[in-house]
Amino acid sequence: MADRFFVNFCGLDKMSEKEKRKKFGNMDIVMTGFAGLRGSVMLAREKYDILQSRYPVSFLEGAKRQETLLRQIPEAAPAGKSDDCSAYSFLDKGITGMYLLSEGGVFAGLWNMGKSAGIGLNVYIKNIPIKQETVEICNFFDVNPYQMQSEGSCLLLSENGYRLKNGLLEKGIFSEVIGFATENNDRVVTNGEEKRYLQKNYEDALISLS
């Protein structure tokens, strides 16, 4: 979904793969929001009666209220056509690129951003922000939270991810540095000693529950 990747300049479609790698390679990857949160809020609402068999009402009501966290970045929607970079409002001059997460969750977003930017990725799964309520609900339904609807969150490319993280925090926006871009084509997620290579297509975890 290349149309969900926005950059702070025009002409991405005219750049060669080599030019893309030079521009975006070696940048930090920052994620705002929380993995699978949109999906877990939807499940807390739509599967409320089923979830009550394991979780107390207070837990489920709290999970539903996390919907407010999906609106951390009101700018996380184009103000015009997706291919019109002048219509897009970047939050911070330290952001070189932004990918809006949606169906397929974080894993799909990482693959698609890497493909659009012509870069590889090295991401640490333990750095990906996720709410405990999301983990619990996904465990209940045996689905992967990193492949679940994450609308309201986004991936950012920045030359200094930690500086960007601090700047976003000053604006009340939670984020984490989850990895870095590379100048090759490998898109890898690391979990301790284990490595997994991201795939081209990720079906959203919610589809199996519909």
PDB file of C-alpha atoms in Angstrom:
ATOM      1  CA  MET A   1       0.000   0.000   0.000  1.00  0.00           C
ATOM      2  CA  ALA A   2       2.433   2.601  -1.237  1.00  0.00           C
ATOM      3  CA  ASP A   3      -0.241   5.283  -1.037  1.00  0.00           C
ATOM      4  CA  ARG A   4       0.038   5.247   2.772  1.00  0.00           C
ATOM      5  CA  PHE A   5       3.701   6.334   2.702  1.00  0.00           C
ATOM      6  CA  PHE A   6       4.287  10.081   2.752  1.00  0.00           C
ATOM      7  CA  VAL A   7       7.562  11.988   2.550  1.00  0.00           C
ATOM      8  CA  ASN A   8       8.462  15.600   3.261  1.00  0.00           C
ATOM      9  CA  PHE A   9       9.379  16.339  -0.349  1.00  0.00           C
ATOM     10  CA  CYS A  10       7.915  15.737  -3.797  1.00  0.00           C
ATOM     11  CA  GLY A  11       9.308  13.380  -6.375  1.00  0.00           C
ATOM     12  CA  LEU A  12       9.481  10.017  -4.582  1.00  0.00           C
ATOM     13  CA  ASP A  13       7.949   8.311  -7.613  1.00  0.00           C
ATOM     14  CA  LYS A  14      10.778   9.662  -9.781  1.00  0.00           C
ATOM     15  CA  MET A  15      13.599   8.390  -7.551  1.00  0.00           C
ATOM     16  CA  SER A  16      15.590   5.284  -8.467  1.00  0.00           C
ATOM     17  CA  GLU A  17      15.930   2.456  -5.943  1.00  0.00           C
ATOM     18  CA  LYS A  18      19.535   3.519  -5.382  1.00  0.00           C
ATOM     19  CA  GLU A  19      18.466   7.098  -4.648  1.00  0.00           C
ATOM     20  CA  LYS A  20      15.798   5.868  -2.223  1.00  0.00           C
ATOM     21  CA  ARG A  21      18.281   3.692  -0.348  1.00  0.00           C
ATOM     22  CA  LYS A  22      20.694   6.599  -0.062  1.00  0.00           C
ATOM     23  CA  LYS A  23      18.013   8.928   1.300  1.00  0.00           C
ATOM     24  CA  PHE A  24      16.160   6.591   3.672  1.00  0.00           C
ATOM     25  CA  GLY A  25      18.804   3.997   4.552  1.00  0.00           C
ATOM     26  CA  ASN A  26      20.317   4.046   8.062  1.00  0.00           C
ATOM     27  CA  MET A  27      17.506   6.163   9.481  1.00  0.00           C
ATOM     28  CA  ASP A  28      15.818   5.356  12.777  1.00  0.00           C
ATOM     29  CA  ILE A  29      12.307   3.907  12.745  1.00  0.00           C
ATOM     30  CA  VAL A  30       9.939   5.456  15.275  1.00  0.00           C
ATOM     31  CA  MET A  31       6.451   4.134  15.941  1.00  0.00           C
ATOM     32  CA  THR A  32       3.686   6.227  17.450  1.00  0.00           C
ATOM     33  CA  GLY A  33       0.758   4.669  19.272  1.00  0.00           C
ATOM     34  CA  PHE A  34       0.393   0.971  20.048  1.00  0.00           C
ATOM     35  CA  ALA A  35       0.409  -2.227  17.986  1.00  0.00           C
ATOM     36  CA  GLY A  36      -3.008  -3.719  17.287  1.00  0.00           C
ATOM     37  CA  LEU A  37      -4.799  -1.214  19.494  1.00  0.00           C
ATOM     38  CA  ARG A  38      -7.516  -0.399  16.983  1.00  0.00           C
ATOM     39  CA  GLY A  39      -8.203  -4.104  16.587  1.00  0.00           C
ATOM     40  CA  SER A  40      -8.344  -4.842  20.309  1.00  0.00           C
ATOM     41  CA  VAL A  41     -10.731  -1.915  20.873  1.00  0.00           C
ATOM     42  CA  MET A  42     -12.969  -3.336  18.143  1.00  0.00           C
ATOM     43  CA  LEU A  43     -12.856  -6.805  19.708  1.00  0.00           C
ATOM     44  CA  ALA A  44     -13.589  -5.425  23.183  1.00  0.00           C
ATOM     45  CA  ARG A  45     -16.730  -3.848  21.731  1.00  0.00           C
ATOM     46  CA  GLU A  46     -17.883  -6.512  19.280  1.00  0.00           C
ATOM     47  CA  LYS A  47     -16.914  -9.641  21.256  1.00  0.00           C
ATOM     48  CA  TYR A  48     -17.745  -8.223  24.680  1.00  0.00           C
ATOM     49  CA  ASP A  49     -20.023 -11.083  25.754  1.00  0.00           C
ATOM     50  CA  ILE A  50     -17.494 -13.739  24.752  1.00  0.00           C
ATOM     51  CA  LEU A  51     -14.616 -11.968  26.508  1.00  0.00           C
ATOM     52  CA  GLN A  52     -16.681 -11.696  29.701  1.00  0.00           C
ATOM     53  CA  SER A  53     -16.176 -15.416  30.177  1.00  0.00           C
ATOM     54  CA  ARG A  54     -12.580 -14.693  31.179  1.00  0.00           C
ATOM     55  CA  TYR A  55     -12.183 -10.992  31.943  1.00  0.00           C
ATOM     56  CA  PRO A  56     -13.942  -8.718  34.433  1.00  0.00           C
ATOM     57  CA  VAL A  57     -16.107  -5.828  33.279  1.00  0.00           C
ATOM     58  CA  SER A  58     -13.536  -3.303  34.520  1.00  0.00           C
ATOM     59  CA  PHE A  59     -10.882  -4.799  32.214  1.00  0.00           C
ATOM     60  CA  LEU A  60     -13.153  -4.762  29.175  1.00  0.00           C
ATOM     61  CA  GLU A  61     -14.428  -1.253  29.810  1.00  0.00           C
ATOM     62  CA  GLY A  62     -10.841  -0.064  30.155  1.00  0.00           C
ATOM     63  CA  ALA A  63      -9.939  -1.757  26.887  1.00  0.00           C
ATOM     64  CA  LYS A  64     -12.785   0.045  25.112  1.00  0.00           C
ATOM     65  CA  ARG A  65     -11.766   3.417  26.567  1.00  0.00           C
ATOM     66  CA  GLN A  66      -8.328   3.089  24.988  1.00  0.00           C
ATOM     67  CA  GLU A  67      -9.985   4.249  21.790  1.00  0.00           C
ATOM     68  CA  THR A  68      -8.964   7.778  22.835  1.00  0.00           C
ATOM     69  CA  LEU A  69      -5.320   6.792  22.231  1.00  0.00           C
ATOM     70  CA  LEU A  70      -6.073   6.285  18.545  1.00  0.00           C
ATOM     71  CA  ARG A  71      -6.378  10.029  18.070  1.00  0.00           C
ATOM     72  CA  GLN A  72      -2.907  11.037  19.258  1.00  0.00           C
ATOM     73  CA  ILE A  73      -2.053  12.370  15.814  1.00  0.00           C
ATOM     74  CA  PRO A  74      -4.927  14.157  14.094  1.00  0.00           C
ATOM     75  CA  GLU A  75      -2.521  14.870  11.234  1.00  0.00           C
ATOM     76  CA  ALA A  76      -2.261  11.119  10.553  1.00  0.00           C
ATOM     77  CA  ALA A  77      -4.641  11.463   7.638  1.00  0.00           C
ATOM     78  CA  PRO A  78      -3.906  13.172   4.326  1.00  0.00           C
ATOM     79  CA  ALA A  79      -5.534  16.538   3.812  1.00  0.00           C
ATOM     80  CA  GLY A  80      -6.006  15.756   0.128  1.00  0.00           C
ATOM     81  CA  LYS A  81      -5.019  13.211  -2.455  1.00  0.00           C
ATOM     82  CA  SER A  82      -2.502  10.663  -1.256  1.00  0.00           C
ATOM     83  CA  ASP A  83      -0.113  11.487  -4.116  1.00  0.00           C
ATOM     84  CA  ASP A  84      -0.142  15.224  -3.389  1.00  0.00           C
ATOM     85  CA  CYS A  85       2.761  15.709  -0.972  1.00  0.00           C
ATOM     86  CA  SER A  86       2.029  19.433  -0.636  1.00  0.00           C
ATOM     87  CA  ALA A  87      -1.314  18.542   0.945  1.00  0.00           C
ATOM     88  CA  TYR A  88       0.315  16.593   3.744  1.00  0.00           C
ATOM     89  CA  SER A  89       1.085  18.257   7.069  1.00  0.00           C
ATOM     90  CA  PHE A  90       4.178  16.845   8.770  1.00  0.00           C
ATOM     91  CA  LEU A  91       4.302  17.112  12.526  1.00  0.00           C
ATOM     92  CA  ASP A  92       7.999  17.792  12.835  1.00  0.00           C
ATOM     93  CA  LYS A  93      10.839  18.774  10.520  1.00  0.00           C
ATOM     94  CA  GLY A  94      12.803  15.828  11.929  1.00  0.00           C
ATOM     95  CA  ILE A  95      10.431  13.423  10.159  1.00  0.00           C
ATOM     96  CA  THR A  96      11.638  12.332   6.714  1.00  0.00           C
ATOM     97  CA  GLY A  97       8.920   9.799   6.009  1.00  0.00           C
ATOM     98  CA  MET A  98       5.657   8.591   7.538  1.00  0.00           C
ATOM     99  CA  TYR A  99       3.685   5.406   6.956  1.00  0.00           C
ATOM    100  CA  LEU A 100       0.121   5.223   8.288  1.00  0.00           C
ATOM    101  CA  LEU A 101      -0.695   1.849   9.819  1.00  0.00           C
ATOM    102  CA  SER A 102      -3.983   0.118   9.115  1.00  0.00           C
ATOM    103  CA  GLU A 103      -4.990  -3.408   8.029  1.00  0.00           C
ATOM    104  CA  GLY A 104      -2.372  -6.081   8.576  1.00  0.00           C
ATOM    105  CA  GLY A 105      -0.949  -4.151  11.509  1.00  0.00           C
ATOM    106  CA  VAL A 106       2.671  -3.350  12.242  1.00  0.00           C
ATOM    107  CA  PHE A 107       4.146  -6.204  10.211  1.00  0.00           C
ATOM    108  CA  ALA A 108       2.257  -5.187   7.076  1.00  0.00           C
ATOM    109  CA  GLY A 109       3.155  -1.543   7.637  1.00  0.00           C
ATOM    110  CA  LEU A 110       6.850  -2.290   8.041  1.00  0.00           C
ATOM    111  CA  TRP A 111       6.951  -4.332   4.851  1.00  0.00           C
ATOM    112  CA  ASN A 112       5.010  -1.757   2.861  1.00  0.00           C
ATOM    113  CA  MET A 113       7.076   1.165   4.137  1.00  0.00           C
ATOM    114  CA  GLY A 114      10.296  -0.676   3.343  1.00  0.00           C
ATOM    115  CA  LYS A 115       9.058  -1.467  -0.141  1.00  0.00           C
ATOM    116  CA  SER A 116       7.942   2.117  -0.792  1.00  0.00           C
ATOM    117  CA  ALA A 117      11.194   3.589   0.522  1.00  0.00           C
ATOM    118  CA  GLY A 118      13.367   0.977  -1.196  1.00  0.00           C
ATOM    119  CA  ILE A 119      15.063  -0.041   2.053  1.00  0.00           C
ATOM    120  CA  GLY A 120      15.585  -2.935   4.409  1.00  0.00           C
ATOM    121  CA  LEU A 121      14.593  -2.847   8.060  1.00  0.00           C
ATOM    122  CA  ASN A 122      15.914  -4.176  11.342  1.00  0.00           C
ATOM    123  CA  VAL A 123      13.223  -3.994  14.023  1.00  0.00           C
ATOM    124  CA  TYR A 124      13.249  -5.221  17.626  1.00  0.00           C
ATOM    125  CA  ILE A 125       9.870  -6.686  18.535  1.00  0.00           C
ATOM    126  CA  LYS A 126      10.330  -5.931  22.247  1.00  0.00           C
ATOM    127  CA  ASN A 127      10.597  -2.231  21.358  1.00  0.00           C
ATOM    128  CA  ILE A 128       7.249  -2.196  19.552  1.00  0.00           C
ATOM    129  CA  PRO A 129       4.770  -0.512  21.927  1.00  0.00           C
ATOM    130  CA  ILE A 130       1.739  -2.613  22.794  1.00  0.00           C
ATOM    131  CA  LYS A 131      -0.899  -2.405  25.501  1.00  0.00           C
ATOM    132  CA  GLN A 132      -1.337  -5.310  27.920  1.00  0.00           C
ATOM    133  CA  GLU A 133      -5.053  -5.307  27.178  1.00  0.00           C
ATOM    134  CA  THR A 134      -4.243  -5.918  23.509  1.00  0.00           C
ATOM    135  CA  VAL A 135      -1.951  -8.806  24.431  1.00  0.00           C
ATOM    136  CA  GLU A 136      -4.617 -10.390  26.644  1.00  0.00           C
ATOM    137  CA  ILE A 137      -7.408 -10.073  24.077  1.00  0.00           C
ATOM    138  CA  CYS A 138      -5.204 -11.403  21.259  1.00  0.00           C
ATOM    139  CA  ASN A 139      -4.151 -14.353  23.415  1.00  0.00           C
ATOM    140  CA  PHE A 140      -7.807 -15.125  24.104  1.00  0.00           C
ATOM    141  CA  PHE A 141      -8.603 -15.308  20.383  1.00  0.00           C
ATOM    142  CA  ASP A 142      -5.182 -16.766  19.456  1.00  0.00           C
ATOM    143  CA  VAL A 143      -4.349 -14.027  16.957  1.00  0.00           C
ATOM    144  CA  ASN A 144      -1.140 -12.074  16.364  1.00  0.00           C
ATOM    145  CA  PRO A 145      -1.387  -8.455  17.635  1.00  0.00           C
ATOM    146  CA  TYR A 146       1.401  -7.383  15.258  1.00  0.00           C
ATOM    147  CA  GLN A 147      -0.779  -8.412  12.320  1.00  0.00           C
ATOM    148  CA  MET A 148      -3.932  -6.722  13.583  1.00  0.00           C
ATOM    149  CA  GLN A 149      -5.655  -3.475  12.627  1.00  0.00           C
ATOM    150  CA  SER A 150      -3.510  -0.589  13.937  1.00  0.00           C
ATOM    151  CA  GLU A 151      -5.158   2.477  12.431  1.00  0.00           C
ATOM    152  CA  GLY A 152      -4.300   5.580  14.451  1.00  0.00           C
ATOM    153  CA  SER A 153      -0.618   4.630  14.734  1.00  0.00           C
ATOM    154  CA  CYS A 154       2.179   5.314  12.290  1.00  0.00           C
ATOM    155  CA  LEU A 155       5.798   4.552  11.444  1.00  0.00           C
ATOM    156  CA  LEU A 156       8.226   7.442  11.106  1.00  0.00           C
ATOM    157  CA  LEU A 157      11.672   7.636   9.521  1.00  0.00           C
ATOM    158  CA  SER A 158      14.059  10.068  11.165  1.00  0.00           C
ATOM    159  CA  GLU A 159      17.798  10.738  11.263  1.00  0.00           C
ATOM    160  CA  ASN A 160      17.613  10.965  15.062  1.00  0.00           C
ATOM    161  CA  GLY A 161      14.808   8.819  16.409  1.00  0.00           C
ATOM    162  CA  TYR A 162      15.437   9.554  20.080  1.00  0.00           C
ATOM    163  CA  ARG A 163      15.386  13.288  19.530  1.00  0.00           C
ATOM    164  CA  LEU A 164      12.148  12.870  17.590  1.00  0.00           C
ATOM    165  CA  LYS A 165      10.694  10.705  20.362  1.00  0.00           C
ATOM    166  CA  ASN A 166      11.407  13.417  22.931  1.00  0.00           C
ATOM    167  CA  GLY A 167       9.938  16.088  20.659  1.00  0.00           C
ATOM    168  CA  LEU A 168       6.758  14.098  20.151  1.00  0.00           C
ATOM    169  CA  LEU A 169       6.461  13.503  23.888  1.00  0.00           C
ATOM    170  CA  GLU A 170       6.494  17.259  24.449  1.00  0.00           C
ATOM    171  CA  LYS A 171       3.421  17.365  22.202  1.00  0.00           C
ATOM    172  CA  GLY A 172       1.737  14.626  24.212  1.00  0.00           C
ATOM    173  CA  ILE A 173       2.374  11.933  21.597  1.00  0.00           C
ATOM    174  CA  PHE A 174       3.695   8.572  22.788  1.00  0.00           C
ATOM    175  CA  SER A 175       6.283   6.874  20.582  1.00  0.00           C
ATOM    176  CA  GLU A 176       9.178   4.435  20.671  1.00  0.00           C
ATOM    177  CA  VAL A 177      12.282   3.884  18.557  1.00  0.00           C
ATOM    178  CA  ILE A 178      11.733   0.336  17.303  1.00  0.00           C
ATOM    179  CA  GLY A 179      14.671  -0.159  14.946  1.00  0.00           C
ATOM    180  CA  PHE A 180      16.488   1.254  11.958  1.00  0.00           C
ATOM    181  CA  ALA A 181      16.472   1.217   8.178  1.00  0.00           C
ATOM    182  CA  THR A 182      19.204  -0.434   6.145  1.00  0.00           C
ATOM    183  CA  GLU A 183      20.453  -0.076   2.584  1.00  0.00           C
ATOM    184  CA  ASN A 184      19.674  -3.667   1.630  1.00  0.00           C
ATOM    185  CA  ASN A 185      16.407  -5.504   0.994  1.00  0.00           C
ATOM    186  CA  ASP A 186      16.222  -7.612   4.187  1.00  0.00           C
ATOM    187  CA  ARG A 187      13.256  -6.729   6.397  1.00  0.00           C
ATOM    188  CA  VAL A 188      13.911  -8.430   9.690  1.00  0.00           C
ATOM    189  CA  VAL A 189      12.156  -8.506  13.059  1.00  0.00           C
ATOM    190  CA  THR A 190      14.356  -9.665  15.932  1.00  0.00           C
ATOM    191  CA  ASN A 191      13.089 -11.261  19.143  1.00  0.00           C
ATOM    192  CA  GLY A 192      16.093 -12.109  21.304  1.00  0.00           C
ATOM    193  CA  GLU A 193      18.105 -14.685  19.375  1.00  0.00           C
ATOM    194  CA  GLU A 194      15.240 -15.347  16.965  1.00  0.00           C
ATOM    195  CA  LYS A 195      14.913 -13.540  13.646  1.00  0.00           C
ATOM    196  CA  ARG A 196      11.964 -13.545  11.272  1.00  0.00           C
ATOM    197  CA  TYR A 197      11.847 -12.092   7.790  1.00  0.00           C
ATOM    198  CA  LEU A 198       8.795 -10.026   6.993  1.00  0.00           C
ATOM    199  CA  GLN A 199       6.568 -11.215   4.175  1.00  0.00           C
ATOM    200  CA  LYS A 200       4.967  -9.358   1.314  1.00  0.00           C
ATOM    201  CA  ASN A 201       1.346  -9.880   2.328  1.00  0.00           C
ATOM    202  CA  TYR A 202      -0.202 -10.023   5.788  1.00  0.00           C
ATOM    203  CA  GLU A 203      -3.893 -10.777   6.155  1.00  0.00           C
ATOM    204  CA  ASP A 204      -5.371  -8.826   9.023  1.00  0.00           C
ATOM    205  CA  ALA A 205      -5.873 -11.015  12.110  1.00  0.00           C
ATOM    206  CA  LEU A 206      -9.455  -9.742  12.481  1.00  0.00           C
ATOM    207  CA  ILE A 207     -10.481 -11.473   9.256  1.00  0.00           C
ATOM    208  CA  SER A 208     -10.187 -14.896  10.903  1.00  0.00           C
ATOM    209  CA  LEU A 209     -12.609 -13.764  13.615  1.00  0.00           C
ATOM    210  CA  SER A 210     -15.279 -12.294  11.362  1.00  0.00           C
TER     211      SER A 210
END
